[in-house]
Coordinates of C-alpha atoms in Angstrom, one line a residue:
M1 CA -6.9 7.4 2.0
E2 CA -9.4 4.5 3.1
V3 CA -10.6 2.1 0.3
N4 CA -13.9 0.0 0.3
S5 CA -16.3 -0.8 -2.3
A6 CA -18.0 2.8 -2.6
T7 CA -14.8 4.4 -2.8
T8 CA -13.5 2.1 -5.7
A9 CA -17.0 2.9 -7.6
A10 CA -16.4 6.6 -6.9
A11 CA -12.7 6.4 -8.0
A12 CA -14.0 4.6 -11.3
S13 CA -16.5 7.4 -11.8
A14 CA -14.0 10.0 -11.3
G15 CA -11.5 8.2 -13.6
A16 CA -14.1 8.2 -16.4
R17 CA -14.7 11.9 -16.0
N18 CA -10.9 12.7 -16.2
S19 CA -10.8 10.5 -19.3
D20 CA -13.5 12.4 -20.8
S21 CA -11.9 15.8 -20.0
A22 CA -8.5 14.6 -21.3
R23 CA -10.2 13.8 -24.7
Q24 CA -11.8 17.1 -24.6
I25 CA -8.5 18.8 -24.0
A26 CA -6.8 16.7 -27.0
S27 CA -9.6 17.5 -29.1
D28 CA -9.1 21.5 -28.4
F29 CA -5.3 21.2 -29.0
D30 CA -6.0 19.5 -32.4
T31 CA -8.4 22.3 -33.2
F32 CA -5.8 24.8 -32.2
L33 CA -3.2 23.4 -34.4
Q34 CA -5.6 23.4 -37.3
L35 CA -6.4 26.8 -36.9
L36 CA -2.8 27.9 -36.4
T37 CA -1.7 26.4 -39.5
T38 CA -4.6 27.4 -41.6
Q39 CA -3.7 31.2 -40.4
M40 CA 0.1 30.8 -41.6
R41 CA -0.9 29.1 -44.7
N42 CA -3.4 31.9 -45.7
Q43 CA -1.8 35.1 -44.3
D44 CA -1.3 38.0 -46.6
P45 CA 2.3 37.8 -48.0
L46 CA 2.5 41.7 -48.1
N47 CA 1.1 41.9 -44.6
P48 CA 2.4 38.7 -42.6
T49 CA 1.5 38.1 -39.1
D50 CA 3.4 40.2 -36.6
S51 CA 6.2 38.3 -35.1
T52 CA 5.1 39.4 -31.6
E53 CA 1.5 37.8 -32.2
F54 CA 3.1 34.8 -33.9
V55 CA 5.3 34.1 -30.7
A56 CA 2.1 34.6 -28.3
Q57 CA 0.2 32.2 -30.6
L58 CA 3.2 29.6 -30.0
A59 CA 3.2 30.1 -26.4
N60 CA -0.5 29.4 -26.4
F61 CA 0.3 26.5 -28.4
S62 CA 3.0 25.2 -26.2
G63 CA 0.5 25.5 -23.1
V64 CA -2.1 23.6 -24.6
E65 CA 0.4 20.8 -25.4
Q66 CA 1.8 20.8 -21.7
Q67 CA -1.7 20.7 -20.3
V68 CA -2.6 17.7 -22.5
K69 CA 0.6 15.9 -21.3
T70 CA 0.0 16.8 -17.7
N71 CA -3.5 15.4 -17.7
E72 CA -2.2 12.2 -19.4
Q73 CA 0.4 11.7 -16.8
L74 CA -2.1 12.4 -13.9
E75 CA -4.5 9.9 -15.4
S76 CA -1.9 7.2 -15.6
I77 CA -1.0 7.8 -12.1
R78 CA -4.5 7.6 -11.1
S79 CA -5.2 4.6 -12.9
M80 CA -2.0 2.7 -11.2
L81 CA -3.4 3.8 -7.7
A82 CA -7.0 2.7 -8.5
A83 CA -5.8 -0.7 -9.9
S84 CA -3.6 -1.1 -6.5
A85 CA -6.5 -0.2 -4.2
S86 CA -9.2 -2.3 -6.2
G87 CA -6.7 -5.3 -5.9
A88 CA -6.4 -4.8 -2.1
V89 CA -10.0 -4.5 -1.5
Q90 CA -10.2 -8.1 -1.8
W91 CA -8.6 -8.5 1.7
I92 CA -11.2 -6.7 3.6
G93 CA -13.1 -9.2 5.9
K94 CA -10.5 -12.0 5.7
E95 CA -7.7 -12.9 8.3
V96 CA -4.2 -12.5 7.0
Q97 CA -1.1 -13.9 8.7
A98 CA 1.6 -11.4 9.2
P99 CA 4.3 -9.9 11.8
T100 CA 2.0 -8.0 13.8
F101 CA 0.3 -7.9 17.1
A102 CA -2.3 -10.7 18.1
R103 CA -5.3 -9.9 20.3
F104 CA -5.3 -12.1 23.4
D105 CA -8.9 -12.8 24.9
G106 CA -8.0 -15.8 26.9
A107 CA -7.7 -18.4 24.1
P108 CA -4.2 -19.8 23.0
I109 CA -2.4 -18.3 20.1
E110 CA -0.7 -19.9 17.3
V111 CA 2.5 -18.3 16.2
A112 CA 4.2 -19.1 12.9
F113 CA 8.1 -18.7 12.2
D114 CA 10.1 -19.0 9.1
A115 CA 12.5 -22.1 9.8
G116 CA 15.6 -20.2 8.8
A117 CA 19.3 -21.8 9.3
P118 CA 19.6 -24.7 11.5
A119 CA 19.7 -23.7 15.3
Q120 CA 20.9 -25.6 18.3
S121 CA 18.1 -24.0 20.6
A122 CA 15.4 -21.4 20.2
Q123 CA 13.1 -19.4 22.6
M124 CA 9.9 -17.6 21.9
V125 CA 9.8 -13.9 23.4
V126 CA 6.6 -12.3 24.1
Y127 CA 6.1 -8.6 24.2
D128 CA 3.1 -6.7 25.3
E129 CA 1.5 -3.7 23.5
S130 CA 4.3 -1.1 25.1
D131 CA 7.0 -3.5 23.6
R132 CA 7.9 -4.8 27.1
E133 CA 9.0 -8.3 27.3
V134 CA 6.5 -10.3 29.5
A135 CA 7.3 -13.9 28.7
R136 CA 9.9 -16.2 27.3
M137 CA 9.6 -19.9 26.6
A138 CA 12.0 -22.6 24.9
V139 CA 10.6 -24.0 21.8
D140 CA 11.7 -26.4 19.0
P141 CA 14.0 -24.8 16.7
A142 CA 12.8 -26.8 13.9
S143 CA 9.2 -26.2 14.3
S144 CA 7.6 -23.5 12.1
T145 CA 4.5 -23.2 14.5
V146 CA 4.2 -22.4 18.4
I147 CA 1.3 -22.2 20.3
W148 CA 1.3 -19.6 23.2
D149 CA -0.7 -20.8 26.2
G150 CA -1.4 -17.1 27.4
T151 CA 0.3 -17.5 30.6
I152 CA 2.8 -15.2 32.0
D153 CA 4.9 -16.6 34.9
G154 CA 2.2 -19.4 35.2
Q155 CA -0.7 -16.8 35.5
P156 CA -3.3 -16.0 32.8
A157 CA -2.1 -13.0 30.8
P158 CA -4.1 -9.9 30.8
E159 CA -6.4 -9.4 27.5
G160 CA -4.7 -7.2 25.2
L161 CA -2.2 -7.2 22.3
Y162 CA 0.9 -9.1 22.1
R163 CA 3.6 -9.7 19.6
F164 CA 6.1 -12.5 19.2
E165 CA 9.8 -13.1 18.5
Q166 CA 11.7 -16.3 18.1
L167 CA 15.6 -16.1 19.4
R168 CA 17.7 -18.6 17.8
S169 CA 21.2 -19.7 18.9
G170 CA 23.2 -21.3 16.1
E171 CA 26.3 -23.4 16.3
D172 CA 28.2 -20.3 15.7
G173 CA 27.2 -19.1 19.0
L174 CA 25.3 -16.0 17.7
E175 CA 21.9 -15.3 18.2
R176 CA 19.4 -14.3 15.6
T177 CA 15.8 -12.9 15.9
K178 CA 12.9 -13.7 13.8
P179 CA 9.2 -12.1 13.8
G180 CA 6.4 -14.2 14.7
R181 CA 3.5 -14.2 12.5
V182 CA -0.3 -14.1 13.6
F183 CA -3.6 -14.2 11.9
A184 CA -5.4 -10.8 12.2
L185 CA -8.7 -9.5 10.7
V186 CA -8.4 -7.0 8.0
Q187 CA -10.7 -4.0 8.4
E188 CA -10.0 -1.6 5.6
V189 CA -7.3 -0.5 3.1
R190 CA -5.5 2.7 2.8
L191 CA -3.0 4.1 0.3
S192 CA 0.2 5.5 1.5
G193 CA 2.8 6.9 -0.9
G194 CA 1.2 4.8 -3.8
E195 CA 1.3 1.7 -1.8
A196 CA -2.0 -0.2 -0.6
L197 CA -1.7 -1.0 3.2
L198 CA -4.0 -3.4 5.1
V199 CA -5.4 -1.9 8.3
L200 CA -5.9 -4.7 10.9
E201 CA -8.4 -5.1 13.6
N202 CA -5.5 -4.3 16.1
G203 CA -4.9 -0.9 14.6
R204 CA -1.8 -1.5 13.0
S205 CA -1.2 -1.9 9.2
V206 CA 0.8 -4.1 6.9
S207 CA 1.7 -4.4 3.3
E208 CA 0.4 -7.1 1.1
A209 CA 4.0 -8.1 0.7
E210 CA 4.1 -8.9 4.5
V211 CA 1.1 -11.3 4.3
A212 CA 2.3 -15.0 4.3
A213 CA -1.3 -16.7 4.3
V214 CA -4.9 -15.8 4.4
R215 CA -8.1 -17.5 5.4
A216 CA -11.7 -16.9 6.1
P217 CA -12.5 -15.6 9.5
S218 CA -12.6 -18.1 12.2

């Protein structure tokens, strides 16, 4: 489900219509209850309502009640989804920093890493769009930002999408991998399984929880 300003407005309008429908059903429910109660109170003691007919009326009563509850639950779910989508719309047109692919067009790319536990050494590994390792360079393990100059084996890298990882070697001899975060433009918002996903210019999507920073387009 794609979300933009028009979609949000349409969702609000649909929500208002659903709310009106729910109120109408609730009103019908109250009316049905009053009629049934009045009928029972004023029935002829010498000729009471047939039990089969009474059971059928109770079944109708139960059906109306369930319809009211179902509509209330659906309205609650719709409201939660609409709120999630409306909140995520603010990201459209902004650049967010997240673990995703960066588009290389000849300019150096800034890559951010979490510092993590102390390490004796670290390397930044560069992968192309096919997840094939294309470059590796030693970096300062204490640095939270690394600049990739866009070269592979001393030659300019082809334009395209690249992602980054940091391979850290600790004092215990173990190597740990951390994903690199880059800035990418948010083009749209989609709802998937009740969660708002930010669709980026590189065609990938990330959740709001994965965003570490946001800025205006450069």
